[in-house]
């Protein structure tokens, strides 16, 4: 990938897209059974990041993304923040949108936060975002926007906000469609009101996290998948792909596209349904229907299937296209990378003491640029039995300490003895 000019008067706009519980095998360029034509096109015209690493679950990944620090340095290396848990991401650390605002950016969050809401100080609009429309917790229903307490299902409430208060316009609208509408509005409003100000839009999709819900037209794209959960899940992915296509179109219509960098990745590995079996049409004990094959493991594990997800960068600012990069990049790297793109000097970044490193050269000059990483800490955490579960990647080697037994490879439920194969001939319009 060729060099991009970083000396322009206005730093690049950034649209950072994070999918929820998105497995390595759940995107078209890894698995042609999954219909994601818009993401496939963006990826193939940019840089596909085949060694893109995140954390095993969502709050730790979002903590690392927002701070540039390993979650075990923040006390966020364990389970996600529960719905009624009085906790949040430490207030002692600046977050990514605050760094970008210091360089003149307008900052907006659409979608999932999941970094605490027990006090107003923890909320996105008090952590550097100019606006937030979405939800504060880990998950909710896609139409009614209801969230439950993971430990006591008698606690249920409406879970969609605009800034510091509830927003009821979304009730009854499929979340992925509504996020697309909100993101398009952010883009068009920014282009009109702040055309000379760089934009940072963090689009944190709910999809394809459980509960498994999708409009029928998307499920119908997969008539040959006999497993109901996998069929609905695949439709959720295609709906998200359509949304990303619409947002890309909005960038072009607004005139922002030519100075925009689009970044996409999943927050952790896919949540597989029947984690040690493969039987089409057989319901599994877990709520997800993702797939990480041929990687080992799933969401919540330190194996590759838990922490290596689809990732790509797309931008017309890139001189070379169609690069598949096998260079190593970790979620902690994105803050220093984006801060560098915003105009921060190498010395500024070094002085801040991030665990992440700026990967500008690797991202923007992928044909010749080398990752500044030779390894990283996957995670360090204590399990309920008092044992330390940890992972370390160094070069081509990976060390795992006290991994739980029985973590293997889960083949996609559409490839088995019943030959539940999917045609890749259907496509969706980018207008819904």
Protein backbone atom coordinates (compact mmCIF):
# COMPACT_ATOMS: atom_id res chain seq x y z
CA UNK A 1 0.00 0.00 0.00
CA UNK A 2 1.42 3.31 -0.99
CA UNK A 3 2.11 6.36 1.09
CA UNK A 4 -0.57 8.85 2.03
CA UNK A 5 0.12 12.55 2.41
CA UNK A 6 0.03 13.48 6.09
CA UNK A 7 1.05 17.08 5.47
CA UNK A 8 -2.35 18.20 4.20
CA UNK A 9 -4.01 21.12 6.02
CA UNK A 10 -6.86 18.90 7.25
CA UNK A 11 -5.98 15.50 8.75
CA UNK A 12 -7.96 12.57 7.37
CA UNK A 13 -11.47 11.78 8.49
CA UNK A 14 -11.67 8.44 10.26
CA UNK A 15 -14.62 6.06 10.26
CA UNK A 16 -13.80 3.26 12.70
CA UNK A 17 -16.22 0.33 12.45
CA UNK A 18 -16.32 -2.35 15.16
CA UNK A 19 -18.48 -5.46 14.70
CA UNK A 20 -19.61 -7.40 17.78
CA UNK A 21 -18.79 -11.12 18.19
CA UNK A 22 -17.58 -11.36 14.60
CA UNK A 23 -15.76 -14.57 13.74
CA UNK A 24 -12.84 -15.04 11.39
CA UNK A 25 -14.98 -17.24 9.12
CA UNK A 26 -17.96 -14.89 9.03
CA UNK A 27 -16.90 -12.58 6.18
CA UNK A 28 -17.08 -13.23 2.46
CA UNK A 29 -13.38 -12.94 1.65
CA UNK A 30 -12.68 -15.75 4.14
CA UNK A 31 -15.85 -17.73 3.49
CA UNK A 32 -17.72 -17.31 0.17
CA UNK A 33 -20.87 -18.75 1.74
CA UNK A 34 -21.29 -15.47 3.64
CA UNK A 35 -22.66 -12.65 1.49
CA UNK A 36 -20.73 -9.48 2.30
CA UNK A 37 -20.13 -7.85 -1.11
CA UNK A 38 -19.59 -4.32 0.22
CA UNK A 39 -17.09 -5.28 2.90
CA UNK A 40 -15.34 -7.59 0.45
CA UNK A 41 -15.01 -4.75 -2.04
CA UNK A 42 -13.73 -2.27 0.54
CA UNK A 43 -11.23 -4.81 1.83
CA UNK A 44 -9.95 -5.88 -1.58
CA UNK A 45 -9.49 -2.26 -2.63
CA UNK A 46 -7.52 -1.57 0.54
CA UNK A 47 -5.51 -3.65 3.00
CA UNK A 48 -6.79 -6.89 4.49
CA UNK A 49 -5.27 -7.36 7.95
CA UNK A 50 -4.80 -11.09 8.36
CA UNK A 51 -2.94 -10.77 11.66
CA UNK A 52 -5.31 -8.36 13.41
CA UNK A 53 -5.62 -9.15 17.13
CA UNK A 54 -8.09 -8.04 19.76
CA UNK A 55 -9.09 -9.26 23.26
CA UNK A 56 -11.14 -12.38 24.08
CA UNK A 57 -14.30 -10.40 24.97
CA UNK A 58 -15.82 -7.01 24.32
CA UNK A 59 -15.18 -4.69 27.30
CA UNK A 60 -11.45 -5.53 27.32
CA UNK A 61 -11.19 -4.90 23.57
CA UNK A 62 -13.01 -1.58 23.81
CA UNK A 63 -10.84 -0.60 26.79
CA UNK A 64 -7.68 -1.36 24.80
CA UNK A 65 -8.98 0.51 21.74
CA UNK A 66 -9.90 3.60 23.73
CA UNK A 67 -6.69 3.77 25.82
CA UNK A 68 -3.90 2.15 23.80
CA UNK A 69 -3.17 0.05 26.91
CA UNK A 70 -3.41 -3.64 27.70
CA UNK A 71 -6.58 -4.29 29.72
CA UNK A 72 -4.59 -5.90 32.56
CA UNK A 73 -3.01 -2.47 33.08
CA UNK A 74 -6.52 -1.04 33.56
CA UNK A 75 -8.22 -3.72 35.65
CA UNK A 76 -10.43 -4.58 32.67
CA UNK A 77 -8.86 -7.90 31.61
CA UNK A 78 -11.69 -10.12 32.89
CA UNK A 79 -15.34 -10.44 32.02
CA UNK A 80 -17.34 -7.70 30.29
CA UNK A 81 -19.02 -5.11 32.48
CA UNK A 82 -22.38 -6.55 33.50
CA UNK A 83 -25.59 -4.58 33.08
CA UNK A 84 -26.01 -3.78 36.79
CA UNK A 85 -22.30 -3.75 37.68
CA UNK A 86 -21.25 -0.44 39.31
CA UNK A 87 -18.02 -0.11 37.37
CA UNK A 88 -16.48 1.64 34.38
CA UNK A 89 -13.28 2.30 32.48
CA UNK A 90 -10.87 4.18 34.73
CA UNK A 91 -11.23 7.95 34.72
CA UNK A 92 -7.48 8.34 35.22
CA UNK A 93 -6.70 7.77 31.53
CA UNK A 94 -7.49 9.90 28.47
CA UNK A 95 -9.43 8.13 25.74
CA UNK A 96 -9.02 8.05 21.97
CA UNK A 97 -11.68 10.70 21.22
CA UNK A 98 -10.07 13.06 23.74
CA UNK A 99 -6.70 12.70 22.02
CA UNK A 100 -8.29 13.34 18.63
CA UNK A 101 -10.23 16.37 19.92
CA UNK A 102 -6.93 17.84 21.05
CA UNK A 103 -5.94 17.78 17.37
CA UNK A 104 -9.11 19.50 16.22
CA UNK A 105 -11.40 16.54 15.45
CA UNK A 106 -15.17 16.39 15.76
CA UNK A 107 -15.94 13.08 17.51
CA UNK A 108 -19.08 10.94 17.36
CA UNK A 109 -20.12 7.50 18.61
CA UNK A 110 -22.99 5.54 17.11
CA UNK A 111 -23.83 2.22 18.75
CA UNK A 112 -22.42 0.23 21.64
CA UNK A 113 -20.37 1.71 24.49
CA UNK A 114 -19.97 -1.02 27.16
CA UNK A 115 -17.37 0.83 29.21
CA UNK A 116 -19.57 1.70 32.17
CA UNK A 117 -22.59 3.88 32.91
CA UNK A 118 -23.06 3.72 36.69
CA UNK A 119 -21.99 7.38 36.92
CA UNK A 120 -22.31 10.15 34.34
CA UNK A 121 -18.54 10.57 34.39
CA UNK A 122 -18.20 7.20 32.64
CA UNK A 123 -20.52 8.06 29.74
CA UNK A 124 -19.23 8.65 26.19
CA UNK A 125 -20.12 12.34 26.03
CA UNK A 126 -18.04 12.86 29.18
CA UNK A 127 -15.12 10.88 27.75
CA UNK A 128 -14.41 12.87 24.59
CA UNK A 129 -17.33 12.20 22.25
CA UNK A 130 -19.33 15.21 21.07
CA UNK A 131 -22.37 12.98 20.54
CA UNK A 132 -23.46 9.43 21.28
CA UNK A 133 -26.55 7.67 19.99
CA UNK A 134 -26.76 4.02 20.92
CA UNK A 135 -26.67 1.92 24.07
CA UNK A 136 -24.49 1.74 27.16
CA UNK A 137 -24.58 -1.97 28.02
CA UNK A 138 -23.23 -5.16 26.45
CA UNK A 139 -26.25 -6.24 24.45
CA UNK A 140 -29.95 -5.60 23.85
CA UNK A 141 -32.76 -6.73 21.61
CA UNK A 142 -32.58 -5.45 18.03
CA UNK A 143 -36.15 -4.14 17.67
CA UNK A 144 -37.47 -3.30 21.15
CA UNK A 145 -34.06 -2.14 22.52
CA UNK A 146 -34.49 -4.00 25.80
CA UNK A 147 -31.57 -5.04 27.99
CA UNK A 148 -31.55 -7.58 30.81
CA UNK A 149 -29.31 -8.09 33.79
CA UNK A 150 -27.14 -11.12 33.00
CA UNK A 151 -27.54 -12.41 36.57
CA UNK A 152 -31.18 -11.53 37.26
CA UNK A 153 -33.51 -11.50 34.27
CA UNK A 154 -36.21 -9.77 36.31
CA UNK A 155 -34.25 -6.56 35.67
CA UNK A 156 -35.20 -5.46 32.17
CA UNK A 157 -35.27 -1.98 30.73
CA UNK A 158 -35.23 0.16 27.61
CA UNK A 159 -31.66 0.71 26.49
CA UNK A 160 -31.20 3.34 23.81
CA UNK A 161 -29.90 6.84 24.44
CA UNK A 162 -29.04 10.14 22.81
CA UNK A 163 -26.29 11.68 24.91
CA UNK A 164 -27.34 11.47 28.55
CA UNK A 165 -31.02 10.61 28.11
CA UNK A 166 -33.32 8.07 26.45
CA UNK A 167 -34.08 8.22 22.76
CA UNK A 168 -37.33 6.52 21.75
CA UNK A 169 -37.27 7.07 17.98
CA UNK A 170 -35.43 3.78 17.51
CA UNK A 171 -38.05 1.61 19.20
CA UNK A 172 -39.31 -0.94 16.67
CA UNK A 173 -36.61 -0.19 14.08
CA UNK A 174 -34.02 -2.89 13.41
CA UNK A 175 -30.83 -1.70 15.10
CA UNK A 176 -28.47 -2.18 12.18
CA UNK A 177 -30.73 -0.09 9.93
CA UNK A 178 -31.06 2.59 12.58
CA UNK A 179 -27.29 2.79 13.12
CA UNK A 180 -26.87 3.23 9.40
CA UNK A 181 -29.38 6.09 9.43
CA UNK A 182 -27.68 7.76 12.40
CA UNK A 183 -24.19 7.40 10.92
CA UNK A 184 -25.36 8.83 7.60
CA UNK A 185 -26.84 11.81 9.46
CA UNK A 186 -23.57 12.41 11.33
CA UNK A 187 -21.69 12.35 8.03
CA UNK A 188 -24.07 14.66 6.13
CA UNK A 189 -24.38 17.13 9.03
CA UNK A 190 -20.63 17.26 9.47
CA UNK A 191 -20.07 17.92 5.78
CA UNK A 192 -22.47 20.87 5.88
CA UNK A 193 -21.61 22.43 9.25
CA UNK A 194 -17.91 21.59 9.74
CA UNK A 195 -16.43 20.97 6.28
CA UNK A 196 -12.94 22.10 7.34
CA UNK A 197 -12.87 20.04 10.56
CA UNK A 198 -11.69 16.42 10.53
CA UNK A 199 -14.32 13.85 11.52
CA UNK A 200 -13.90 10.84 13.81
CA UNK A 201 -16.93 8.54 13.63
CA UNK A 202 -16.78 5.43 15.82
CA UNK A 203 -19.50 3.07 14.60
CA UNK A 204 -19.83 0.21 17.10
CA UNK A 205 -22.39 -2.18 15.67
CA UNK A 206 -24.55 -4.36 17.86
CA UNK A 207 -24.41 -7.01 15.15
CA UNK A 208 -23.93 -9.87 14.92
CA UNK A 209 -24.03 -10.35 18.73
CA UNK A 210 -26.97 -12.32 20.13
CA UNK A 211 -29.95 -12.23 20.37
CA UNK A 212 -30.26 -13.61 16.87
CA UNK A 213 -32.73 -11.31 15.11
CA UNK A 214 -32.94 -10.10 11.53
CA UNK A 215 -35.60 -9.00 9.02
CA UNK A 216 -36.83 -11.96 6.99
CA UNK A 217 -35.44 -10.65 3.70
CA UNK A 218 -31.87 -11.13 4.97
CA UNK A 219 -32.48 -14.59 6.37
CA UNK A 220 -33.98 -15.49 2.99
CA UNK A 221 -30.58 -14.87 1.35
CA UNK A 222 -29.47 -18.20 2.84
CA UNK A 223 -32.18 -20.74 1.92
CA UNK A 224 -29.74 -23.66 1.84
CA UNK A 225 -28.53 -23.23 5.42
CA UNK A 226 -30.69 -25.69 7.35
CA UNK A 227 -29.45 -24.58 10.77
CA UNK A 228 -31.89 -21.84 11.80
CA UNK A 229 -29.47 -19.99 14.07
CA UNK A 230 -26.70 -19.95 11.47
CA UNK A 231 -29.15 -18.82 8.80
CA UNK A 232 -30.36 -15.88 10.93
CA UNK A 233 -26.80 -15.03 11.98
CA UNK A 234 -25.67 -14.97 8.35
CA UNK A 235 -28.56 -12.66 7.52
CA UNK A 236 -27.46 -10.34 10.37
CA UNK A 237 -24.01 -10.17 8.83
CA UNK A 238 -25.45 -9.35 5.40
CA UNK A 239 -27.61 -6.60 6.92
CA UNK A 240 -24.50 -5.12 8.53
CA UNK A 241 -22.69 -5.34 5.20
CA UNK A 242 -25.52 -3.47 3.49
CA UNK A 243 -25.31 -0.80 6.21
CA UNK A 244 -21.59 -0.36 5.62
CA UNK A 245 -22.30 0.00 1.91
CA UNK A 246 -24.84 2.73 2.66
CA UNK A 247 -22.41 4.57 4.92
CA UNK A 248 -19.68 4.43 2.29
CA UNK A 249 -22.16 5.87 -0.21
CA UNK A 250 -23.01 8.64 2.27
CA UNK A 251 -19.32 9.53 2.54
CA UNK A 252 -19.13 9.82 -1.24
CA UNK A 253 -22.33 11.87 -1.56
CA UNK A 254 -21.19 14.26 1.17
CA UNK A 255 -17.79 14.88 -0.42
CA UNK A 256 -15.92 13.48 2.61
CA UNK A 257 -14.88 10.16 1.09
CA UNK A 258 -11.73 11.35 -0.68
CA UNK A 259 -10.18 12.37 2.64
CA UNK A 260 -11.47 9.48 4.75
CA UNK A 261 -9.88 6.34 6.14
CA UNK A 262 -12.28 3.47 6.91
CA UNK A 263 -11.11 0.89 9.45
CA UNK A 264 -13.01 -2.31 10.20
CA UNK A 265 -12.48 -5.08 12.74
CA UNK A 266 -14.34 -7.43 15.06
CA UNK A 267 -14.18 -6.97 18.82
CA UNK A 268 -13.54 -10.66 19.59
CA UNK A 269 -13.92 -14.06 18.04
CA UNK A 270 -17.26 -15.49 17.04
CA UNK A 271 -19.55 -16.99 19.66
CA UNK A 272 -19.92 -20.53 18.34
CA UNK A 273 -23.15 -22.44 19.02
CA UNK A 274 -22.22 -26.08 19.74
CA UNK A 275 -18.62 -25.63 20.56
CA UNK A 276 -17.24 -29.16 20.13
CA UNK A 277 -19.70 -30.61 17.65
CA UNK A 278 -20.83 -29.91 14.14
CA UNK A 279 -24.38 -30.91 13.35
CA UNK A 280 -26.59 -29.05 10.93
CA UNK A 281 -29.91 -28.14 12.44
CA UNK A 282 -28.94 -29.08 15.98
CA UNK A 283 -29.42 -26.33 18.56
CA UNK A 284 -26.38 -25.55 20.70
CA UNK A 285 -26.20 -24.46 24.32
CA UNK A 286 -24.77 -20.99 23.57
CA UNK A 287 -26.70 -18.06 22.09
CA UNK A 288 -24.35 -17.28 19.20
CA UNK A 289 -23.95 -18.81 15.77
CA UNK A 290 -20.59 -17.42 14.67
CA UNK A 291 -17.67 -19.35 13.31
CA UNK A 292 -13.88 -18.97 13.48
CA UNK A 293 -12.75 -21.95 11.39
CA UNK A 294 -9.97 -22.78 10.60
CA UNK A 295 -8.82 -21.00 13.77
CA UNK A 296 -9.01 -22.79 17.10
CA UNK A 297 -11.30 -21.59 19.85
CA UNK A 298 -14.08 -19.07 20.22
CA UNK A 299 -15.13 -15.92 22.04
CA UNK A 300 -13.70 -15.79 25.54
CA UNK A 301 -10.60 -17.90 24.81
CA UNK A 302 -7.00 -16.84 24.25
CA UNK A 303 -6.69 -19.18 21.27
CA UNK A 304 -6.58 -17.62 17.79
CA UNK A 305 -10.32 -18.07 17.26
CA UNK A 306 -11.00 -15.92 20.30
CA UNK A 307 -8.66 -13.01 19.54
CA UNK A 308 -8.04 -12.88 15.78
CA UNK A 309 -10.86 -11.39 13.77
CA UNK A 310 -11.53 -9.97 10.31
CA UNK A 311 -9.91 -6.59 9.80
CA UNK A 312 -9.22 -4.23 6.93
CA UNK A 313 -8.39 -0.62 6.07
CA UNK A 314 -9.86 1.20 3.08
CA UNK A 315 -9.17 4.69 1.79
CA UNK A 316 -8.79 6.54 -1.50
CA UNK A 317 -5.77 8.18 0.15
CA UNK A 318 -3.89 4.88 -0.26
CA UNK A 319 -1.85 4.75 -3.43
CA UNK A 320 -1.77 0.95 -3.67
CA UNK A 321 -4.75 -1.36 -3.37
CA UNK A 322 -5.45 -5.04 -3.07
CA UNK A 323 -2.95 -5.86 -0.33
CA UNK A 324 -3.26 -8.84 1.99
CA UNK A 325 -1.04 -8.03 4.95
CA UNK A 326 0.27 -10.73 7.26
CA UNK A 327 1.96 -8.15 9.47
CA UNK A 328 1.04 -8.20 13.15
CA UNK A 329 -1.23 -5.50 14.58
CA UNK A 330 -2.91 -5.36 17.99
CA UNK A 331 -5.99 -3.42 19.09
CA UNK A 332 -3.82 -1.24 21.37
CA UNK A 333 -2.02 0.03 18.25
CA UNK A 334 -5.00 1.89 16.86
CA UNK A 335 -4.90 4.82 19.28
CA UNK A 336 -1.25 5.74 18.61
CA UNK A 337 -1.78 5.07 14.89
CA UNK A 338 -4.78 7.39 14.65
CA UNK A 339 -3.13 9.97 16.89
CA UNK A 340 -0.17 9.96 14.51
CA UNK A 341 -2.47 10.39 11.51
CA UNK A 342 -4.07 13.32 13.35
CA UNK A 343 -0.70 15.04 13.52
CA UNK A 344 0.91 13.89 16.77
CA UNK A 345 4.67 13.58 16.61
CA UNK A 346 6.55 10.37 17.35
CA UNK A 347 7.90 11.97 20.50
CA UNK A 348 4.41 12.92 21.67
CA UNK A 349 3.28 9.33 21.28
CA UNK A 350 6.36 7.85 22.91
CA UNK A 351 6.00 10.15 25.92
CA UNK A 352 2.45 8.91 26.57
CA UNK A 353 3.65 5.39 27.36
CA UNK A 354 1.11 3.39 25.37
CA UNK A 355 1.32 -0.39 25.16
CA UNK A 356 0.33 0.08 21.54
CA UNK A 357 2.60 1.42 18.82
CA UNK A 358 1.91 3.56 15.77
CA UNK A 359 1.50 1.33 12.73
CA UNK A 360 1.17 4.13 10.18
CA UNK A 361 4.01 2.81 8.02
CA UNK A 362 2.63 -0.73 8.03
CA UNK A 363 -0.91 0.39 7.24
CA UNK A 364 -0.20 3.03 4.65
CA UNK A 365 2.82 1.43 2.97
CA UNK A 366 1.87 -2.23 3.22
CA UNK A 367 4.01 -3.41 0.31
CA UNK A 368 7.18 -2.40 2.12
CA UNK A 369 6.16 -1.23 5.59
CA UNK A 370 6.90 -3.54 8.50
CA UNK A 371 4.95 -3.93 11.70
CA UNK A 372 6.63 -2.41 14.72
CA UNK A 373 5.50 -5.47 16.64
CA UNK A 374 7.23 -8.78 17.09
CA UNK A 375 4.79 -9.87 19.78
CA UNK A 376 2.19 -8.87 22.35
CA UNK A 377 0.47 -10.04 25.51
CA UNK A 378 -2.78 -11.74 24.53
CA UNK A 379 -4.15 -11.44 28.05
CA UNK A 380 -3.41 -12.13 31.71
CA UNK A 381 -6.40 -12.99 33.87
CA UNK A 382 -7.34 -15.09 36.88
CA UNK A 383 -10.07 -17.67 36.30
CA UNK A 384 -12.78 -18.55 38.89
CA UNK A 385 -10.59 -21.35 40.22
CA UNK A 386 -7.78 -18.97 41.10
CA UNK A 387 -5.52 -19.98 38.20
CA UNK A 388 -3.84 -17.44 35.97
CA UNK A 389 -4.93 -17.86 32.36
CA UNK A 390 -2.58 -16.05 30.00
CA UNK A 391 -1.38 -15.90 26.43
CA UNK A 392 1.75 -14.45 24.83
CA UNK A 393 2.56 -14.12 21.14
CA UNK A 394 6.22 -13.76 20.16
CA UNK A 395 7.15 -14.00 16.50
CA UNK A 396 5.72 -17.22 15.09
CA UNK A 397 5.21 -18.72 18.54
CA UNK A 398 2.37 -18.48 21.03
CA UNK A 399 2.45 -19.50 24.67
CA UNK A 400 -0.80 -20.28 26.49
CA UNK A 401 -0.90 -20.84 30.25
CA UNK A 402 -3.69 -22.82 31.95
CA UNK A 403 -6.05 -22.82 29.00
CA UNK A 404 -9.37 -24.54 29.76
CA UNK A 405 -9.70 -28.12 28.48
CA UNK A 406 -11.80 -29.03 25.49
CA UNK A 407 -11.15 -25.94 23.37
CA UNK A 408 -10.91 -27.19 19.82
CA UNK A 409 -11.87 -26.34 16.26
CA UNK A 410 -15.52 -25.80 15.31
CA UNK A 411 -16.36 -26.33 11.67
CA UNK A 412 -19.12 -24.21 10.16
CA UNK A 413 -22.53 -25.87 10.55
CA UNK A 414 -23.14 -25.49 6.80
CA UNK A 415 -20.29 -27.86 5.91
CA UNK A 416 -21.09 -31.31 7.24
CA UNK A 417 -22.60 -34.65 6.52
CA UNK A 418 -25.85 -33.10 5.30
CA UNK A 419 -24.08 -30.89 2.74
CA UNK A 420 -25.89 -27.72 3.75
CA UNK A 421 -24.16 -25.60 1.13
CA UNK A 422 -24.98 -21.99 0.35
CA UNK A 423 -25.03 -20.38 -3.08
CA UNK A 424 -22.98 -17.18 -3.41
CA UNK A 425 -25.08 -15.75 -6.24
CA UNK A 426 -27.38 -13.46 -4.23
CA UNK A 427 -26.50 -9.84 -3.51
CA UNK A 428 -28.26 -7.06 -1.67
CA UNK A 429 -28.71 -3.49 -2.84
CA UNK A 430 -26.82 -0.97 -0.75
CA UNK A 431 -30.08 0.94 -0.34
CA UNK A 432 -32.49 -0.68 2.12
